[in-house]
Tab-separated table of C-alpha atoms (C1' of nucleotides) in Angstrom:
chain	number	residue	atom	x	y	z
A	30	MET	CA	74.887	-0.014	-5.435
A	31	PRO	CA	71.549	0.086	-4.102
A	32	SER	CA	71.007	-0.629	-0.312
A	33	SER	CA	69.436	-3.922	0.574
A	34	ALA	CA	66.398	-2.038	1.802
A	35	VAL	CA	66.004	-0.508	-1.805
A	36	LEU	CA	66.328	-4.073	-3.152
A	37	GLU	CA	63.553	-5.337	-0.841
A	38	LEU	CA	61.217	-2.731	-1.685
A	39	ARG	CA	61.631	-3.469	-5.233
A	40	ARG	CA	61.058	-7.079	-4.757
A	41	SER	CA	57.965	-7.094	-2.359
A	42	LEU	CA	56.272	-4.448	-4.522
A	43	LEU	CA	56.862	-6.479	-7.700
A	44	ASP	CA	55.885	-9.627	-6.186
A	45	TRP	CA	52.453	-7.808	-4.834
A	46	TYR	CA	52.036	-6.484	-8.514
A	47	HIS	CA	52.402	-9.954	-10.159
A	48	GLN	CA	49.583	-11.158	-7.836
A	49	PHE	CA	47.351	-7.964	-7.511
A	50	GLY	CA	48.203	-5.463	-10.245
A	51	ARG	CA	45.224	-4.096	-12.452
A	52	ASP	CA	44.256	-5.660	-15.732
A	53	LEU	CA	43.819	-2.397	-17.623
A	54	PRO	CA	43.133	-1.983	-21.365
A	55	TRP	CA	46.304	-0.218	-22.309
A	56	ARG	CA	48.392	-2.546	-20.616
A	57	ARG	CA	47.306	-5.301	-23.093
A	58	ASN	CA	49.502	-3.998	-25.703
A	59	ARG	CA	52.900	-2.108	-26.080
A	60	ASP	CA	51.692	0.095	-28.774
A	61	PRO	CA	53.461	3.401	-27.926
A	62	TYR	CA	50.519	5.372	-29.571
A	63	ALA	CA	47.736	3.506	-27.573
A	64	ILE	CA	49.860	4.184	-24.367
A	65	TRP	CA	50.382	7.663	-25.042
A	66	ILE	CA	46.603	8.328	-25.855
A	67	SER	CA	45.984	6.495	-22.378
A	68	GLU	CA	48.744	8.543	-20.403
A	69	ILE	CA	47.292	11.937	-21.613
A	70	MET	CA	43.688	11.002	-20.760
A	71	LEU	CA	44.757	9.709	-17.537
A	72	GLN	CA	45.981	13.064	-16.476
A	73	GLN	CA	44.094	14.093	-13.654
A	74	THR	CA	41.206	11.894	-14.583
A	75	GLN	CA	39.934	8.498	-13.226
A	76	VAL	CA	40.639	5.200	-14.854
A	77	LYS	CA	36.961	4.387	-15.074
A	78	THR	CA	36.092	7.762	-16.798
A	79	VAL	CA	38.996	7.153	-19.335
A	80	ILE	CA	38.187	3.540	-20.526
A	81	PRO	CA	35.311	4.206	-22.768
A	82	TYR	CA	36.891	7.434	-24.288
A	83	TYR	CA	40.092	5.310	-24.762
A	84	GLU	CA	38.330	2.596	-26.513
A	85	ARG	CA	36.388	4.977	-28.740
A	86	TRP	CA	39.393	7.150	-29.567
A	87	LEU	CA	41.559	4.029	-30.925
A	88	THR	CA	38.571	3.257	-33.223
A	89	LEU	CA	38.298	6.684	-34.558
A	90	PHE	CA	42.095	7.490	-34.877
A	91	PRO	CA	43.742	3.990	-34.985
A	92	ALA	CA	47.039	5.568	-35.839
A	93	ILE	CA	49.191	8.601	-35.246
A	94	ALA	CA	48.668	9.408	-39.058
A	95	THR	CA	45.175	9.117	-38.619
A	96	LEU	CA	45.085	11.676	-35.753
A	97	ALA	CA	47.541	13.930	-37.416
A	98	THR	CA	45.213	14.335	-40.626
A	99	ALA	CA	41.931	14.452	-38.704
A	100	GLU	CA	40.215	17.875	-38.362
A	101	GLN	CA	40.370	19.726	-34.923
A	102	GLN	CA	36.692	19.608	-34.374
A	103	GLN	CA	36.627	15.801	-34.748
A	104	VAL	CA	39.391	15.722	-32.253
A	105	LEU	CA	37.551	17.892	-30.021
A	106	LYS	CA	34.420	15.987	-30.531
A	107	ALA	CA	35.908	12.644	-29.388
A	108	TRP	CA	37.388	14.375	-26.138
A	109	GLN	CA	33.931	16.163	-25.389
A	110	GLY	CA	33.333	15.802	-21.713
A	111	LEU	CA	36.552	14.611	-20.624
A	112	GLY	CA	37.783	18.115	-19.603
A	113	TYR	CA	41.309	19.848	-19.917
A	114	TYR	CA	40.673	20.305	-23.571
A	115	ALA	CA	44.141	21.503	-24.008
A	116	ARG	CA	45.106	17.747	-23.807
A	117	ALA	CA	43.255	17.134	-26.900
A	118	ARG	CA	44.427	20.030	-28.817
A	119	ASN	CA	48.117	19.196	-27.901
A	120	LEU	CA	47.562	15.541	-28.872
A	121	HIS	CA	46.420	16.770	-32.204
A	122	ARG	CA	49.447	19.174	-32.598
A	123	ALA	CA	51.997	16.400	-31.319
A	124	ALA	CA	50.626	13.767	-33.902
A	125	LYS	CA	51.374	16.306	-36.532
A	126	VAL	CA	54.936	16.738	-35.271
A	127	ILE	CA	55.517	13.115	-35.149
A	128	VAL	CA	54.485	12.746	-38.669
A	129	GLU	CA	56.637	15.510	-39.853
A	130	GLN	CA	59.781	15.010	-37.648
A	131	HIS	CA	59.791	11.244	-36.644
A	132	GLY	CA	58.251	9.534	-39.753
A	133	ALA	CA	54.925	8.889	-37.962
A	134	THR	CA	56.658	6.941	-35.473
A	135	PHE	CA	56.418	7.623	-31.884
A	136	PRO	CA	60.132	8.582	-30.646
A	137	GLN	CA	61.982	6.543	-28.182
A	138	ASP	CA	64.455	9.369	-27.072
A	139	LEU	CA	63.581	11.049	-23.801
A	140	ALA	CA	64.278	14.575	-24.992
A	141	ALA	CA	62.268	14.051	-28.197
A	142	VAL	CA	59.384	12.840	-26.175
A	143	LEU	CA	59.495	15.760	-23.751
A	144	ASN	CA	59.553	18.166	-26.647
A	145	LEU	CA	56.182	16.988	-27.693
A	146	PRO	CA	53.171	19.495	-26.445
A	147	GLY	CA	51.525	17.964	-23.515
A	148	ILE	CA	53.990	15.600	-22.457
A	149	GLY	CA	55.707	16.648	-19.256
A	150	ARG	CA	58.188	14.457	-17.137
A	151	THR	CA	55.724	12.031	-15.486
A	152	THR	CA	53.924	11.292	-18.932
A	153	ALA	CA	57.149	10.883	-20.797
A	154	GLY	CA	58.454	8.341	-18.072
A	155	GLY	CA	55.063	6.443	-18.184
A	156	ILE	CA	55.070	6.144	-21.941
A	157	LEU	CA	58.829	5.174	-22.296
A	158	SER	CA	58.863	2.740	-19.407
A	159	ALA	CA	55.384	1.089	-20.233
A	160	ALA	CA	55.961	0.887	-24.215
A	161	PHE	CA	59.894	0.431	-24.317
A	162	ASN	CA	60.787	-0.795	-20.812
A	163	GLN	CA	63.013	2.339	-20.333
A	164	ALA	CA	64.195	3.243	-17.017
A	165	VAL	CA	62.498	6.466	-16.497
A	166	ALA	CA	60.982	7.506	-13.334
A	167	ILE	CA	57.448	8.904	-12.801
A	168	LEU	CA	55.856	10.923	-10.176
A	169	ASP	CA	52.034	11.240	-10.526
A	170	GLY	CA	49.375	11.860	-7.753
A	171	ASN	CA	49.528	8.269	-6.727
A	172	VAL	CA	53.281	7.937	-6.571
A	173	LYS	CA	53.434	11.285	-4.675
A	174	ARG	CA	51.108	9.837	-2.129
A	175	VAL	CA	52.891	6.585	-1.942
A	176	LEU	CA	56.337	8.099	-1.642
A	177	THR	CA	55.326	10.798	0.930
A	178	ARG	CA	53.945	8.238	3.157
A	179	LEU	CA	56.896	5.760	2.713
A	180	ALA	CA	59.390	8.704	3.673
A	181	ALA	CA	56.896	10.371	6.049
A	182	ILE	CA	57.551	13.675	4.298
A	183	GLU	CA	55.845	16.443	6.519
A	184	VAL	CA	55.214	19.121	4.004
A	185	PRO	CA	52.782	19.492	1.329
A	186	PRO	CA	54.143	17.308	-1.992
A	187	SER	CA	54.682	20.577	-4.003
A	188	LYS	CA	57.156	21.694	-1.478
A	189	ALA	CA	59.177	18.341	-1.747
A	190	SER	CA	59.052	17.827	-5.491
A	191	LYS	CA	62.864	17.549	-5.721
A	192	GLN	CA	62.975	14.843	-3.008
A	193	LEU	CA	60.167	13.019	-4.349
A	194	TRP	CA	61.663	12.705	-7.672
A	195	GLU	CA	64.956	11.551	-6.374
A	196	LEU	CA	63.023	8.826	-4.374
A	197	SER	CA	61.203	7.879	-7.547
A	198	GLU	CA	64.444	7.591	-9.432
A	199	ASN	CA	66.392	5.786	-6.654
A	200	LEU	CA	63.673	3.065	-6.225
A	201	LEU	CA	62.834	2.363	-9.707
A	202	ASP	CA	64.095	-1.026	-10.589
A	203	PRO	CA	66.350	-0.575	-13.746
A	204	GLU	CA	65.739	-4.121	-14.712
A	205	GLN	CA	61.934	-4.099	-14.734
A	206	PRO	CA	61.099	-0.420	-15.063
A	207	ARG	CA	57.797	-1.251	-16.827
A	208	ASP	CA	56.424	-3.379	-13.979
A	209	PHE	CA	58.011	-1.331	-11.424
A	210	ASN	CA	56.301	1.996	-12.385
A	211	GLN	CA	52.990	0.363	-12.968
A	212	ALA	CA	53.136	-1.390	-9.754
A	213	LEU	CA	53.790	1.859	-7.907
A	214	MET	CA	50.876	3.512	-9.496
A	215	ASP	CA	48.615	0.386	-8.666
A	216	LEU	CA	49.761	0.542	-5.146
A	217	GLY	CA	48.375	4.067	-4.680
A	218	ALA	CA	45.446	3.558	-6.609
A	219	THR	CA	44.281	0.405	-4.717
A	220	LEU	CA	46.087	0.292	-1.475
A	221	CYS	CA	47.611	3.539	-0.389
A	222	THR	CA	44.436	5.511	-1.077
A	223	PRO	CA	43.858	8.882	-0.022
A	224	GLN	CA	41.144	7.811	2.645
A	225	ASN	CA	41.447	4.774	4.677
A	226	PRO	CA	44.614	3.212	3.314
A	227	ALA	CA	44.940	-0.504	3.521
A	228	CYS	CA	48.152	-0.675	5.422
A	229	LEU	CA	47.416	-4.122	6.886
A	230	ILE	CA	47.643	-5.636	3.428
A	231	CYS	CA	50.357	-3.290	2.002
A	232	PRO	CA	53.684	-4.858	0.863
A	233	TRP	CA	55.474	-1.853	2.134
A	234	SER	CA	53.925	-1.482	5.493
A	235	THR	CA	57.076	-2.708	7.313
A	236	HIS	CA	59.086	-0.211	5.520
A	237	CYS	CA	56.505	2.812	5.618
A	238	ARG	CA	57.738	5.526	7.841
A	239	ALA	CA	54.105	7.093	7.865
A	240	TYR	CA	52.699	3.763	9.192
A	241	GLN	CA	55.396	3.436	11.697
A	242	PHE	CA	54.417	6.644	13.188
A	243	ASN	CA	50.773	6.084	12.497
A	244	LEU	CA	50.749	9.225	10.314
A	245	GLN	CA	49.253	7.425	7.244
A	246	SER	CA	45.807	9.478	7.653
A	247	GLU	CA	47.807	12.883	8.127
A	248	LEU	CA	49.856	12.262	4.896
A	249	PRO	CA	50.340	13.878	2.287
A	250	MET	CA	49.638	17.246	3.761
A	251	PHE	CA	47.098	19.481	1.925
A	252	GLU	CA	48.128	22.018	-0.308
A	253	THR	CA	46.952	25.550	0.361
A	254	ARG	CA	44.168	26.679	-1.973
A	255	ALA	CA	42.653	30.108	-2.903
A	256	PRO	CA	38.805	30.580	-2.423
A	257	ILE	CA	37.200	30.335	-5.728
A	258	PRO	CA	34.957	33.183	-7.070
A	259	HIS	CA	31.343	32.592	-8.389
A	260	LYS	CA	30.382	34.621	-11.427
A	261	LEU	CA	26.872	35.326	-12.985
A	262	ILE	CA	26.724	34.867	-16.585
A	263	GLY	CA	23.973	35.879	-19.166
A	264	VAL	CA	23.609	33.461	-22.108
A	265	ALA	CA	21.792	33.762	-25.134
A	266	VAL	CA	19.931	31.060	-27.297
A	267	ILE	CA	19.529	33.609	-30.410
A	268	TRP	CA	16.861	32.247	-33.048
A	269	ASN	CA	16.429	33.570	-36.570
A	270	ASP	CA	13.311	33.228	-38.745
A	271	GLU	CA	14.622	30.025	-40.348
A	272	GLY	CA	14.374	28.378	-36.970
A	273	GLN	CA	18.093	28.162	-36.586
A	274	ILE	CA	20.312	29.055	-33.447
A	275	LEU	CA	23.486	30.998	-33.315
A	276	ILE	CA	26.628	29.384	-31.786
A	277	ASP	CA	30.259	30.613	-31.520
A	278	ARG	CA	33.577	28.825	-31.454
A	279	ARG	CA	35.695	30.066	-28.605
A	280	ARG	CA	39.371	31.018	-29.315
A	281	GLN	CA	42.083	28.471	-29.297
A	282	GLU	CA	43.711	29.710	-26.038
A	283	GLY	CA	42.381	29.503	-22.507
A	284	LEU	CA	39.388	28.011	-21.048
A	285	LEU	CA	37.460	25.496	-23.358
A	286	GLY	CA	39.697	26.673	-26.291
A	287	GLY	CA	38.153	25.459	-29.675
A	288	LEU	CA	34.978	24.307	-28.271
A	289	TRP	CA	31.516	25.964	-29.504
A	290	GLU	CA	29.134	27.556	-27.156
A	291	PHE	CA	26.017	29.622	-27.026
A	292	PRO	CA	27.336	33.408	-26.727
A	293	GLY	CA	27.124	35.419	-23.609
A	294	GLY	CA	29.077	37.097	-20.800
A	295	LYS	CA	29.292	38.247	-17.376
A	296	VAL	CA	26.640	40.283	-15.677
A	297	GLU	CA	28.167	43.674	-14.406
A	298	PRO	CA	27.390	44.800	-11.027
A	299	GLY	CA	23.931	46.443	-11.033
A	300	GLU	CA	22.825	45.103	-14.258
A	301	THR	CA	19.969	42.860	-15.149
A	302	VAL	CA	20.494	39.523	-17.017
A	303	GLU	CA	18.492	40.871	-19.869
A	304	ALA	CA	20.576	43.875	-20.246
A	305	CYS	CA	23.707	41.914	-19.896
A	306	ILE	CA	22.749	39.534	-22.609
A	307	GLN	CA	21.815	42.346	-25.027
A	308	ARG	CA	25.086	44.149	-24.416
A	309	GLU	CA	27.167	41.058	-24.563
A	310	ILE	CA	25.779	40.100	-27.975
A	311	GLN	CA	26.286	43.484	-29.263
A	312	GLU	CA	29.993	43.534	-28.210
A	313	GLU	CA	30.909	40.098	-29.065
A	314	LEU	CA	28.814	39.552	-32.308
A	315	GLY	CA	27.907	42.957	-33.499
A	316	ILE	CA	24.243	42.115	-33.631
A	317	GLU	CA	20.932	43.399	-31.995
A	318	VAL	CA	18.742	40.850	-30.292
A	319	THR	CA	15.625	41.035	-28.289
A	320	VAL	CA	15.765	38.992	-25.119
A	321	GLY	CA	12.765	36.821	-24.259
A	322	ASP	CA	11.914	34.056	-21.732
A	323	ARG	CA	14.480	32.127	-19.601
A	324	LEU	CA	15.169	28.738	-20.995
A	325	ILE	CA	17.011	27.379	-18.128
A	326	THR	CA	19.533	28.129	-15.108
A	327	VAL	CA	22.763	25.934	-15.190
A	328	ASP	CA	25.021	26.003	-12.089
A	329	HIS	CA	28.515	24.591	-13.079
A	330	ALA	CA	31.833	24.355	-11.212
A	331	TYR	CA	35.205	24.724	-12.882
A	332	THR	CA	38.378	24.173	-11.146
A	333	HIS	CA	39.114	27.798	-10.422
A	334	PHE	CA	35.626	29.394	-10.202
A	335	ARG	CA	31.860	28.467	-10.270
A	336	VAL	CA	29.377	30.086	-12.690
A	337	THR	CA	25.525	30.317	-13.071
A	338	LEU	CA	24.395	30.629	-16.560
A	339	ASN	CA	21.047	32.258	-16.856
A	340	VAL	CA	19.986	31.197	-20.326
A	341	HIS	CA	17.408	33.236	-22.319
A	342	HIS	CA	15.631	32.693	-25.394
A	343	CYS	CA	16.383	35.569	-27.892
A	344	ARG	CA	15.367	36.753	-31.223
A	345	HIS	CA	17.661	38.232	-33.988
A	346	VAL	CA	16.571	41.606	-35.005
A	347	SER	CA	19.459	42.995	-37.147
A	348	GLY	CA	22.927	42.786	-38.337
A	349	ALA	CA	25.187	39.888	-39.568
A	350	PRO	CA	26.916	37.914	-36.771
A	351	GLN	CA	30.656	38.765	-36.748
A	352	PRO	CA	33.278	36.746	-34.982
A	353	ILE	CA	34.569	39.732	-32.927
A	354	GLU	CA	35.563	38.075	-29.773
A	355	CYS	CA	35.611	34.416	-31.015
A	356	ASP	CA	37.053	32.538	-33.959
A	357	GLU	CA	33.735	31.637	-35.907
A	358	VAL	CA	30.037	31.982	-35.541
A	359	ARG	CA	27.494	29.899	-37.229
A	360	TRP	CA	23.658	29.412	-37.626
A	361	VAL	CA	22.701	25.615	-36.959
A	362	THR	CA	19.567	23.701	-36.502
A	363	LEU	CA	18.940	21.465	-33.393
A	364	ALA	CA	19.463	18.489	-35.468
A	365	GLU	CA	22.884	19.618	-36.771
A	366	ILE	CA	24.047	20.663	-33.253
A	367	ASP	CA	25.401	17.176	-32.171
A	368	GLN	CA	28.227	17.462	-34.651
A	369	PHE	CA	29.743	20.181	-32.742
A	370	PRO	CA	31.965	19.882	-29.691
A	371	PHE	CA	30.393	21.618	-26.731
A	372	PRO	CA	31.572	21.900	-23.000
A	373	LYS	CA	29.101	20.190	-20.445
A	374	ALA	CA	27.391	23.268	-19.158
A	375	ASN	CA	26.308	24.004	-22.794
A	376	VAL	CA	25.247	20.254	-23.300
A	377	GLN	CA	22.695	21.112	-20.606
A	378	ILE	CA	21.513	23.903	-22.439
A	379	ILE	CA	20.891	21.821	-25.697
A	380	GLU	CA	19.126	18.990	-23.730
A	381	ALA	CA	16.776	21.862	-22.239
A	382	LEU	CA	16.281	22.816	-25.933
A	383	ARG	CA	15.395	19.510	-27.079
A	384	GLN	CA	12.831	19.153	-24.157
A	385	ALA	CA	11.194	22.427	-25.043
A	386	SER	CA	10.953	21.525	-28.632
A	387	ASN	CA	10.117	17.631	-28.101
A	388	VAL	CA	12.655	16.503	-30.460
B	183	DA	C1'	56.492	29.884	-9.957
B	184	DA	C1'	51.892	30.175	-8.960
B	185	DA	C1'	47.717	30.342	-11.677
B	186	DG	C1'	45.002	28.530	-15.297
B	187	DC	C1'	42.766	24.658	-17.070
B	188	DG	C1'	37.059	20.370	-16.799
B	189	DT	C1'	34.547	16.905	-15.191
B	190	DG	C1'	32.782	13.046	-12.416
B	191	DG	C1'	32.981	10.679	-8.183
B	192	DA	C1'	33.047	10.076	-3.225
B	193	DT	C1'	32.274	11.702	1.371
C	282	DT	C1'	26.023	21.926	-0.077
C	283	DA	C1'	30.938	22.062	0.147
C	284	DT	C1'	35.199	20.010	-0.498
C	285	DC	C1'	38.682	17.104	-2.131
C	286	DC	C1'	40.855	14.784	-5.473
C	287	DA	C1'	41.794	11.709	-9.962
C	288	DA	C1'	47.938	8.410	-14.333
C	289	DG	C1'	49.665	16.915	-14.687
C	290	DC	C1'	51.046	20.402	-18.432
C	291	DT	C1'	51.809	25.102	-19.562
C	292	DT	C1'	52.918	29.646	-19.140
DNA sequence: AAAGCGTGGAT
DNA sequence: TATCCAAGCTT
């Protein structure tokens, strides 16, 4: 039997949600497929960023079967710019699993949902509660922050995972799990924000231990983070006599897996950028090039390191390109290149090529 | 179990 | 410019 405090927390949060909850595209239907797509896109990604991708995705891939039969390149192209591309690859794989194992219908069983690639505990709870009103708890970034403050947990959230999950489960309203989970996320996104939380208008302020102790600005505590390295990269835009450019498709695993790129690699200590490019192209593609003028320098920050791409025009001299350290190589024209999914840093290179050639 | 995995926005 | 963080999952 839940305590009266828990009942009061549920009631006050749901009251607030019915007045101030957000109107979001994926809340307008209960189609588990559409909700699944939104949940995956929203992983580590802001609502504002997701909305146009979500709308476009449902036009391109309106049903699970459509997604399952699409080419991976189309899927990655639809994801281009969203980041964390394993999400798109896993979505594609999971769609095939659902077609093969669940008759193209999104499963309603928690264990089956958790078994799908790319779906963890939070995403499973988000889908099952939103689509089917199942009482499955969630613990995303918003909920972690709200609960950390509610209970004044004075260790970084990663050290309190078990406690936070238990809190989320105990608070969850078994009679209105859909609205409750959505409400908890909205509270974190709109009032219980990382900076300057709006405690004065928060429905939970009278129950919040952080507010009670004036700790709301100190919690949650920061996670410790390792400093990120900076890598210098030589990149080649290799031209042939037909005016085509050589691009390669990265391997499925790891950073930017399955995306296309301009070939290149890390500048070794004491090496010039030109020598690096010549060496990398020989090692990765088995061809000889001459390195010409610099096209552009691109600085880009990933999560775990930063890069400076030194991009040079190159001329193909000899040898047929081979996919030695990649999955595929291809000669393309500037007009064709938009069909291929590229990471953001490479899109900047394409834009520079367009400017240079006035297309 | 700590590290790897993108990008855009806010400060 | 540097840093943090946004509906986390996988290995």
